[in-house]
mmCIF file of C-alpha atoms in Angstrom:
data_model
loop_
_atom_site.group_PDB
_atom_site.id
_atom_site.type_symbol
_atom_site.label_atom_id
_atom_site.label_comp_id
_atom_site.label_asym_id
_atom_site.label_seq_id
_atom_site.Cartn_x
_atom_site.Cartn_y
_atom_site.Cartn_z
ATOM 1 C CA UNK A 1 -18.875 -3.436 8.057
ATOM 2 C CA UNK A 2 -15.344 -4.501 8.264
ATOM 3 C CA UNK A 3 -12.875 -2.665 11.140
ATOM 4 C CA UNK A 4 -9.957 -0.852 10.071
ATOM 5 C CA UNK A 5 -8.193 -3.599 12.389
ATOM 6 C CA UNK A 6 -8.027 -6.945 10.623
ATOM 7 C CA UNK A 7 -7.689 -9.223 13.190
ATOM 8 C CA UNK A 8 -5.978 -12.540 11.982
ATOM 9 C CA UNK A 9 -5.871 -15.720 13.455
ATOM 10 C CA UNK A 10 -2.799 -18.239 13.134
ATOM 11 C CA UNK A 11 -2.856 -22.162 14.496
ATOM 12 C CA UNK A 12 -0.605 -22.454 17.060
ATOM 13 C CA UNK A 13 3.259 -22.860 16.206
ATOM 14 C CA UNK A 14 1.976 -21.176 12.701
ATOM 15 C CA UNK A 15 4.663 -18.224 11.692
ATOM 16 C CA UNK A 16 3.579 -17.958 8.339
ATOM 17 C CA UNK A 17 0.762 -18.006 5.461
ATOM 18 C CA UNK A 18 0.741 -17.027 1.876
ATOM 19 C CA UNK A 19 -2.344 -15.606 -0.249
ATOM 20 C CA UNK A 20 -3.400 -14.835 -3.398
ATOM 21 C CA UNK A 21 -6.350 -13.534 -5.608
ATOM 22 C CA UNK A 22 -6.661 -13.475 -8.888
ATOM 23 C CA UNK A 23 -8.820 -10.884 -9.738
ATOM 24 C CA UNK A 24 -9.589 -8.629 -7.162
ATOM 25 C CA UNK A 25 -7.687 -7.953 -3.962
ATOM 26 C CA UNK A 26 -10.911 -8.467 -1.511
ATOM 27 C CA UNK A 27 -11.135 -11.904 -2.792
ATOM 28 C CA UNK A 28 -7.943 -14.107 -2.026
ATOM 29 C CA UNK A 29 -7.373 -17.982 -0.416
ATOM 30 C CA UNK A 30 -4.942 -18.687 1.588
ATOM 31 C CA UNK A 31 -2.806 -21.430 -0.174
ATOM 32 C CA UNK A 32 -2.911 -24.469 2.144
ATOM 33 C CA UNK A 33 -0.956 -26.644 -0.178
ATOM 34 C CA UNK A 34 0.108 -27.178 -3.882
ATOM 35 C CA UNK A 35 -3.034 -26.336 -6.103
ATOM 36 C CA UNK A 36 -5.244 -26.119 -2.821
ATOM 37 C CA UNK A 37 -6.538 -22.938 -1.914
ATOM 38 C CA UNK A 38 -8.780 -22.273 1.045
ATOM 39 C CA UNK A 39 -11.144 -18.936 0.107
ATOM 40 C CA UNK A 40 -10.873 -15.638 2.595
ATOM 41 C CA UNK A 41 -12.368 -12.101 2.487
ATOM 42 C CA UNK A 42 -9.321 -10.286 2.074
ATOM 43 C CA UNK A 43 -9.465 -6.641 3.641
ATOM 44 C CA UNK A 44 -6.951 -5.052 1.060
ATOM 45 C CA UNK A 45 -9.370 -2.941 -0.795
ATOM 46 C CA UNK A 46 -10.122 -0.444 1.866
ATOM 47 C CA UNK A 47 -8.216 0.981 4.675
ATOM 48 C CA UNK A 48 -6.342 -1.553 7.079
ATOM 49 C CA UNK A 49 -3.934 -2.722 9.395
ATOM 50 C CA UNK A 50 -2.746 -5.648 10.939
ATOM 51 C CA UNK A 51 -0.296 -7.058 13.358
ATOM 52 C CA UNK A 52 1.862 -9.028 10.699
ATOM 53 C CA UNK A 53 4.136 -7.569 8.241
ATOM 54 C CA UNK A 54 3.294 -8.869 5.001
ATOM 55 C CA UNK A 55 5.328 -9.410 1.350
ATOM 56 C CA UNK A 56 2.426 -8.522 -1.309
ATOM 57 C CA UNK A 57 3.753 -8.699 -5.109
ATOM 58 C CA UNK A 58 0.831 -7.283 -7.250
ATOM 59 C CA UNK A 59 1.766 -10.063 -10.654
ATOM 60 C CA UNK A 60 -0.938 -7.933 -12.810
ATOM 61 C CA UNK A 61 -2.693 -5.139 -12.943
ATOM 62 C CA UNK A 62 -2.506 -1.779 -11.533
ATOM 63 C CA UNK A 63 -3.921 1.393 -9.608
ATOM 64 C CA UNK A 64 -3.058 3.401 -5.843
ATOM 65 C CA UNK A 65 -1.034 2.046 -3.264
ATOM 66 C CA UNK A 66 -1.552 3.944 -0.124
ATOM 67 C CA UNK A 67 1.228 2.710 2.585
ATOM 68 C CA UNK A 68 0.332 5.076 5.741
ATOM 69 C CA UNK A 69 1.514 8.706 4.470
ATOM 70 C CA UNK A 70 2.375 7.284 1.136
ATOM 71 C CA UNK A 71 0.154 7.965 -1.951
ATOM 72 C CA UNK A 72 1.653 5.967 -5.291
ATOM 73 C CA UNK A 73 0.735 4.921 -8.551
ATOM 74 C CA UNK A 74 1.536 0.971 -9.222
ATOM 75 C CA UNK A 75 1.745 -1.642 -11.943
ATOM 76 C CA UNK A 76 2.414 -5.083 -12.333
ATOM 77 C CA UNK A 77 5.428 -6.680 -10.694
ATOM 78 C CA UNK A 78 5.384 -4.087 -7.420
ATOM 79 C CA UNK A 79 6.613 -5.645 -4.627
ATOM 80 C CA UNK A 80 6.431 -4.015 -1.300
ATOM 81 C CA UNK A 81 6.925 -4.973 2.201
ATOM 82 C CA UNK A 82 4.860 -3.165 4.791
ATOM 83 C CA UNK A 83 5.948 -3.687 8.596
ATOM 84 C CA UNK A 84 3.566 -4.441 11.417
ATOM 85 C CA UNK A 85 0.445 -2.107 12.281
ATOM 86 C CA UNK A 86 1.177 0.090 9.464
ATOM 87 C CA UNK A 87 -2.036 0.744 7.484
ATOM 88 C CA UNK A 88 -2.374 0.484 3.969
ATOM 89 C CA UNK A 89 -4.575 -0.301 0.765
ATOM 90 C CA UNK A 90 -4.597 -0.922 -3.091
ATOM 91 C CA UNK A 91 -6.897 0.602 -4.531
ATOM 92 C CA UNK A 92 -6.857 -1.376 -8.060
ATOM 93 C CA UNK A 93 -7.807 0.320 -11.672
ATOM 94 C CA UNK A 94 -9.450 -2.945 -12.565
ATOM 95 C CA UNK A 95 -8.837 -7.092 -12.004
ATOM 96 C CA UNK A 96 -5.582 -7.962 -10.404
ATOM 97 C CA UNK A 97 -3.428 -10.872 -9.318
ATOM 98 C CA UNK A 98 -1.035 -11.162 -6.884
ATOM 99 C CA UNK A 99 0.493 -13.096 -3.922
ATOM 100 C CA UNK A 100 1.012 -11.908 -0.370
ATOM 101 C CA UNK A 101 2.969 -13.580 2.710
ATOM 102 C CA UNK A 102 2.253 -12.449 6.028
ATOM 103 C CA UNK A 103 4.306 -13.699 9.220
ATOM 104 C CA UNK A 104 4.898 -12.621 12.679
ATOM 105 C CA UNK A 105 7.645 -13.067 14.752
ATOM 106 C CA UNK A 106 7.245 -11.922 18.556
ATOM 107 C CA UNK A 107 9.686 -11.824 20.845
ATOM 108 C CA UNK A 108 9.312 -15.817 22.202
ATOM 109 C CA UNK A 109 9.655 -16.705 18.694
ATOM 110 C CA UNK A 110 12.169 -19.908 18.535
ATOM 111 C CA UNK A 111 13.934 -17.783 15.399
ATOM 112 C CA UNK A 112 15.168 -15.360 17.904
ATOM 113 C CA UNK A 113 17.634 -17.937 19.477
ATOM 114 C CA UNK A 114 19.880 -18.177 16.767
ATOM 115 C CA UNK A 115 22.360 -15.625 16.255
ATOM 116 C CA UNK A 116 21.808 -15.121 12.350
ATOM 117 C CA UNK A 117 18.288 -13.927 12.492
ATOM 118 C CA UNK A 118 19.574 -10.495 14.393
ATOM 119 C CA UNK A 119 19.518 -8.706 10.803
ATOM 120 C CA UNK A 120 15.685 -9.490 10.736
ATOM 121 C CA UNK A 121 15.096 -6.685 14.207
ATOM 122 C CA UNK A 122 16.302 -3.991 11.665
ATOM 123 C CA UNK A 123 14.131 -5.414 8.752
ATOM 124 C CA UNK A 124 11.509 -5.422 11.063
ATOM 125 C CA UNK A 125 11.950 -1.810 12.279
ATOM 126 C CA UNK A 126 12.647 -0.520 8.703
ATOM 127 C CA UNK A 127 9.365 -1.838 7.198
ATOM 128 C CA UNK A 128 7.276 0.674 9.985
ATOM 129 C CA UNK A 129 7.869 3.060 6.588
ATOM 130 C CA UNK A 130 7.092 0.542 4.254
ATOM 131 C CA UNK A 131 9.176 -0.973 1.791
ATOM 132 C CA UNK A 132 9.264 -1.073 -2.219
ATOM 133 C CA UNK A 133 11.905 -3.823 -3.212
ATOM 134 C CA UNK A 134 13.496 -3.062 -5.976
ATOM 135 C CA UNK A 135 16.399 -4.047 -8.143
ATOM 136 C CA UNK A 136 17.933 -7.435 -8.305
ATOM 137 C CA UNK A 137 16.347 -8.657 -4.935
ATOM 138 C CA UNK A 138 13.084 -7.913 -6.553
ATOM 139 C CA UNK A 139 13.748 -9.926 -9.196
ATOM 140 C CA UNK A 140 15.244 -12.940 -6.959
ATOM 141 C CA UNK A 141 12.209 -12.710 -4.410
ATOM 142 C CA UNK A 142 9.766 -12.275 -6.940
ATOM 143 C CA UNK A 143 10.646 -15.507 -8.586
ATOM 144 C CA UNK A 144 10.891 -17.333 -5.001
ATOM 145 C CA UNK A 145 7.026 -16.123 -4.048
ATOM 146 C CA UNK A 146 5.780 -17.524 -7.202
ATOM 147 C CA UNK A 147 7.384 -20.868 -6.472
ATOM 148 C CA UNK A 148 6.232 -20.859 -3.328
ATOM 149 C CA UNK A 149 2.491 -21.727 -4.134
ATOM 150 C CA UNK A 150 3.314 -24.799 -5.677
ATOM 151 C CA UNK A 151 5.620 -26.080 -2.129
ATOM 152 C CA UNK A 152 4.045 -26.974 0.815
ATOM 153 C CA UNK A 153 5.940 -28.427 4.562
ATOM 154 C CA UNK A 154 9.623 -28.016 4.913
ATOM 155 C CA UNK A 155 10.167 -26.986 1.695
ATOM 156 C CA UNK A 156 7.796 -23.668 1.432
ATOM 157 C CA UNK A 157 9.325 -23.173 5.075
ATOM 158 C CA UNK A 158 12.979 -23.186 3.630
ATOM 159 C CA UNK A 159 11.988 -20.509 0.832
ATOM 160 C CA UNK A 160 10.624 -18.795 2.966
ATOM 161 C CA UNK A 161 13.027 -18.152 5.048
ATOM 162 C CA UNK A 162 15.262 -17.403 1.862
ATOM 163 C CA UNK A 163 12.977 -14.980 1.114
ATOM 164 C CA UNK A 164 13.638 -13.208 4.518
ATOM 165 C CA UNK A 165 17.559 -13.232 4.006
ATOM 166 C CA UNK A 166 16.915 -11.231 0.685
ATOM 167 C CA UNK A 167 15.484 -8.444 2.522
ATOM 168 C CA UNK A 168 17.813 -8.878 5.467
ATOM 169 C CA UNK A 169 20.436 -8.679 3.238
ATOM 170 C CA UNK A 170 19.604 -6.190 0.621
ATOM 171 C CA UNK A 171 21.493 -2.908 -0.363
ATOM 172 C CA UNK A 172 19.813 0.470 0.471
ATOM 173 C CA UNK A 173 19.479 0.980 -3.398
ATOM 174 C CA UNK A 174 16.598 -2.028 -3.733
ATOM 175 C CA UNK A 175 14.475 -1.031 -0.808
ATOM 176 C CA UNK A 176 13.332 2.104 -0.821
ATOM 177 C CA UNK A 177 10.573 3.411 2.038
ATOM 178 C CA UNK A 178 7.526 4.630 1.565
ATOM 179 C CA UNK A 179 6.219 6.795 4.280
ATOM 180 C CA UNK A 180 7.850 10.306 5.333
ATOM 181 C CA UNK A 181 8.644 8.295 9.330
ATOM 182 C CA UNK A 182 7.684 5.127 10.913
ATOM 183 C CA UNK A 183 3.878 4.350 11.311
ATOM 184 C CA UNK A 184 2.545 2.056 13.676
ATOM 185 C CA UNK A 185 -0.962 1.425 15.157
ATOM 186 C CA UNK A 186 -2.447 -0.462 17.650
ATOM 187 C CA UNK A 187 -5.217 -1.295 19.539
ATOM 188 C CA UNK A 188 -8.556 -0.674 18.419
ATOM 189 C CA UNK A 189 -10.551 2.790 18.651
ATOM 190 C CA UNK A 190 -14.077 4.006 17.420
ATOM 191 C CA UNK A 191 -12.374 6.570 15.486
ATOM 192 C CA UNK A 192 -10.418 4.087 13.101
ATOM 193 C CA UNK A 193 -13.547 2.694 11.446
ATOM 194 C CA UNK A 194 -14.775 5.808 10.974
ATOM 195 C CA UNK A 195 -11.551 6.974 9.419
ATOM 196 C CA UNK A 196 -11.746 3.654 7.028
ATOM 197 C CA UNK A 197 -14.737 5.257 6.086
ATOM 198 C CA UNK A 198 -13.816 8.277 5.307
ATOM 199 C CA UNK A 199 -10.831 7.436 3.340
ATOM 200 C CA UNK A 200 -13.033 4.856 1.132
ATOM 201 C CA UNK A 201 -15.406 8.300 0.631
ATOM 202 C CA UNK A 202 -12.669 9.856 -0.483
ATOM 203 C CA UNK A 203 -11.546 7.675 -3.383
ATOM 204 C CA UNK A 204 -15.126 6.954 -4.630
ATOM 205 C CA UNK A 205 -15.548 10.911 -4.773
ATOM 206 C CA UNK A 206 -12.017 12.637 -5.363
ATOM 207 C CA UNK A 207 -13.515 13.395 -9.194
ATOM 208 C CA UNK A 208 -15.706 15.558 -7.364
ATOM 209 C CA UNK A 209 -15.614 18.452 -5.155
ATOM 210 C CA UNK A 210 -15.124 16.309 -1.481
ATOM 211 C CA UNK A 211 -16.895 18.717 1.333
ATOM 212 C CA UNK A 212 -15.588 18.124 4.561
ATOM 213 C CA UNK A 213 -19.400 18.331 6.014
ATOM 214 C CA UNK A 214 -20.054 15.454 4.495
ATOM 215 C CA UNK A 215 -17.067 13.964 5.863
ATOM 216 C CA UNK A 216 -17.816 14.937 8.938
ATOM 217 C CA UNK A 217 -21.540 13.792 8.943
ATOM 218 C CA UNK A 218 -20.062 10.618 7.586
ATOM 219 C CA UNK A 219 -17.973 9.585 10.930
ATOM 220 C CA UNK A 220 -20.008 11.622 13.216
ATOM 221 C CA UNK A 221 -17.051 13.997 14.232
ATOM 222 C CA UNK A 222 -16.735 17.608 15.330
ATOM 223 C CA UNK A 223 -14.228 19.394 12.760
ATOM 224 C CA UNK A 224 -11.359 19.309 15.530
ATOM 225 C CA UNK A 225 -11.726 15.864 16.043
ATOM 226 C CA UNK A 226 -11.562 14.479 12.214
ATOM 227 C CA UNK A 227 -9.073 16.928 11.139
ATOM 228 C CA UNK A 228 -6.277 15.403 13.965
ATOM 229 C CA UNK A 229 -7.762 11.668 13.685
ATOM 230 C CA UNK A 230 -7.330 12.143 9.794
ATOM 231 C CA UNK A 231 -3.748 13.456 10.342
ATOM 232 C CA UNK A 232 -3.006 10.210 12.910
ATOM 233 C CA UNK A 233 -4.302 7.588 10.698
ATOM 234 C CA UNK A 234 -3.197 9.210 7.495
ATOM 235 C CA UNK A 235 -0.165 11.012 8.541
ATOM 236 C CA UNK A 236 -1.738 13.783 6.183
ATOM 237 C CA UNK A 237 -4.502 16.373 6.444
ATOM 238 C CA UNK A 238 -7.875 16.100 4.749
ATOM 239 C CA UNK A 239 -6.881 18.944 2.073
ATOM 240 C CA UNK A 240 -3.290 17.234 1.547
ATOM 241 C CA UNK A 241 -4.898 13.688 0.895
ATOM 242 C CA UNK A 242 -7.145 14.491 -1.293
ATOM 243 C CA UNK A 243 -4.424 16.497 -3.662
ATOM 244 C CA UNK A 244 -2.212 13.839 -3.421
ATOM 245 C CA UNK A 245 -4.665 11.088 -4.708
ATOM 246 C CA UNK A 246 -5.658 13.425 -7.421
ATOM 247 C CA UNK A 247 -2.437 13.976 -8.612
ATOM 248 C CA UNK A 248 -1.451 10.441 -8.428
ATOM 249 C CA UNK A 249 -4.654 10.099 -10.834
ATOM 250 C CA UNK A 250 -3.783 13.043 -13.104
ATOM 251 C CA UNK A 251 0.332 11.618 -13.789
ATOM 252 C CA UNK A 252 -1.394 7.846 -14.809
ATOM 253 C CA UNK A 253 -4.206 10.158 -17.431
ATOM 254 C CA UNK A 254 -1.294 12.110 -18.259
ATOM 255 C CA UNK A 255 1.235 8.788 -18.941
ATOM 256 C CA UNK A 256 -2.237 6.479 -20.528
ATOM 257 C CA UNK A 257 -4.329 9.197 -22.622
ATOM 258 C CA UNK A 258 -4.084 11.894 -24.829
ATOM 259 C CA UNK A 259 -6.493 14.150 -23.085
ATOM 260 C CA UNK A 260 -5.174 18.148 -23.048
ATOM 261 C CA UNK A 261 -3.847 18.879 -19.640
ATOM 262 C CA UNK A 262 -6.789 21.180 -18.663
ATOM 263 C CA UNK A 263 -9.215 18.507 -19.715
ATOM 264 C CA UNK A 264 -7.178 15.962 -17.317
ATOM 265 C CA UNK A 265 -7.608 18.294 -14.586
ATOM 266 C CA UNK A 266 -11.021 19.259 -14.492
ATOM 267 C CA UNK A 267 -12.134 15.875 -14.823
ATOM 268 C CA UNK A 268 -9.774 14.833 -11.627
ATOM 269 C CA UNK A 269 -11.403 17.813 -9.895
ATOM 270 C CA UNK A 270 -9.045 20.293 -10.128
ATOM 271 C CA UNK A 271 -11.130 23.507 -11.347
ATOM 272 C CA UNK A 272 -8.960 26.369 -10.786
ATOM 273 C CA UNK A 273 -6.113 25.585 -13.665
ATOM 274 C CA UNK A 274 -3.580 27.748 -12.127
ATOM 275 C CA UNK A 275 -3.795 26.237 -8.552
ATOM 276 C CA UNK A 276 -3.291 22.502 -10.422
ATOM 277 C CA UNK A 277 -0.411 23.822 -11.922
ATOM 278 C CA UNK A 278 0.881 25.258 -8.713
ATOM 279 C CA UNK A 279 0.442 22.473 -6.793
ATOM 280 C CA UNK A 280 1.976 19.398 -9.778
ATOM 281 C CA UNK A 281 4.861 21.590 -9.866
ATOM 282 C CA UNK A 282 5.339 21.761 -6.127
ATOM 283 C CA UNK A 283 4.953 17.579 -6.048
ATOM 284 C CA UNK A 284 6.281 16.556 -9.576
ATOM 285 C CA UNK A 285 9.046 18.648 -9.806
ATOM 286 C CA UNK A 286 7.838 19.382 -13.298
ATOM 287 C CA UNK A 287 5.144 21.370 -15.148
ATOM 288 C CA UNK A 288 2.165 18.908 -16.421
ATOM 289 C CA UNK A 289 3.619 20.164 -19.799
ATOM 290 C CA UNK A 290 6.996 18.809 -19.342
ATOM 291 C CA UNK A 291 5.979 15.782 -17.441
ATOM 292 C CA UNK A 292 4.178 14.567 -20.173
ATOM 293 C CA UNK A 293 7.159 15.551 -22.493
ATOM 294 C CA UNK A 294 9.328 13.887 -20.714
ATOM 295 C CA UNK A 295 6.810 10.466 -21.194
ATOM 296 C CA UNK A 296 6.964 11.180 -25.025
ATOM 297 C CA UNK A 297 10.838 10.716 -24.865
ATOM 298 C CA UNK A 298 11.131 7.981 -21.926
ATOM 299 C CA UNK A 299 8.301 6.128 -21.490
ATOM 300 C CA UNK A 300 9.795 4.402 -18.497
ATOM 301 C CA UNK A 301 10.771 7.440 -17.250
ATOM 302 C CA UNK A 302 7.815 7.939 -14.973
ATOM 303 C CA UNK A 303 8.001 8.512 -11.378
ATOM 304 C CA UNK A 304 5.128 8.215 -8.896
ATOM 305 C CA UNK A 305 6.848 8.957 -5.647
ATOM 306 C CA UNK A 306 6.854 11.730 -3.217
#
């Protein structure tokens, strides 16, 4: 059973490695070299943290990104940056391809002796939320982690570190944060597996009706217990989660198919019509009705933030 924790081990002076998949997200190599790929079990379809911040662009594909507190649709060419020991997940729709980097930097780092690399401490602290890149450094640092599987030595080092001044250096408008405050974890715990298992229950069942009992049989936790170790790891309560990954489902049925509303939300578990209508408004902004009018007229209109 894998840990909520992915531990991950670097060779010594090692600051950086870049991944990929190509189909699904638990099977990626790290890319050793130019067309040389060394295969890993990737942790990045379930529940997880780690004490690197990693660059993931998702090339194809699409499905639920969950960035600590955040719950959001994606689709091909997202690009996020997620700080250190914040936890996270993709859960994908179907096959996917993408490329991640993943770095640390501690304190004895060598790149903390030059003056320039100061702007990288508020990077650093910023991505605790999570990051979507967006705009025109998107496009730029998109472009730069597709080249880099083909470099290897001093030149994947230098883009690399090019890649780092685009975030350093980009406007508040193209990085937007994910989670409500900063998350970070740390250590290791019995409770986090259990509450990687509970969130992976969760999105194999949120079609259904999700009974905390089971949930609670599940990680073997009085109610007390699970309800503030959901809240810690999640940054959410059980009820709250389970909403918010339904709704994320409904707005993609309501955007991909032509399914009547009540239809769309009975079969995302949502039995009590006026409650779902309640509770999209609160989130959305919007009616179901006029979300999915507003689709008709823009179809890139769609928003799947909080």
């Amino acid at each position: 059973m894998s840990s909520l924790l992915e531990e991950v081990s670097f060779e010594e002076g090692q600051t950086f490695r870049l991944l990929r998949w190509t189909r699904n997200v638990s099977r990626v190599e790290v890319v050793v070299g130019p067309r040389v790929g060394v295969p890993l079990r990737g942790q990045g379809d379930h529940w997880h943290y780690h004490h690197l911040s990693e660059l993931t662009l998702v090339q194809h594909g699409s499905g639920t990104r969950f960035v600590a507190d955040s719950i959001e649709l994606f689709d091909s060419n997202d690009l996020v940056l997620i700080g250190t020991n914040v936890p996270h997940y993709l859960h994908q729709n179907g096959p996917s391809a993408g490329i991640s980097i993943q770095w640390k930097l501690p304190q004895d780092h060598g790149i903390w002796r030059f003056r320039e690399a100061s702007c990288l401490r508020k990077l650093a602290e910023d991505s605790r939320r999570g990051l979507q890149v967006l705009g025109p450094t998107a496009a730029g640092i998109r472009q730069q982690m597709e080249e880099l599987v083909s470099l290897s030595g001093l030149e994947r080092m230098a883009v690399f570190l090019r890649i780092l001044a685009k975030l350093a250096s980009a406007s508040q408008e193209d990085l937007r944060p994910l989670a409500s405050v900063p998350f970070s974890l740390s250590g290791k715990g019995a409770h986090r597996e259990a509450m990687r298992d509970a969130v992976s229950y969760i999105m194999a069942k949120y079609r259904e009706t999700v009974y905390l009992p089971e949930l609670l049989e599940l990680t073997g936790m009085s109610h007390a217990t699970f309800a503030r170790q959901f809240r810690n790891h999640t940054g959410k309560s059980f009820t709250s989660f389970v909403n918010r990954v339904r709704l994320q489902a409904v707005s993609r049925a309501l955007r991909d198919g032509s399914d009547s509303i009540s239809c769309i939300a009975l079969n995302h578990g949502f039995n009590q019509l006026a409650f779902f209508n309640r509770l999209f408004r609160r989130e959305f902004g919007v009616s179901p009705t006029e979300y999915r009018a507003s689709l008709s007229r823009d179809p890139d209109s769609s928003s799947n933030s909080w």
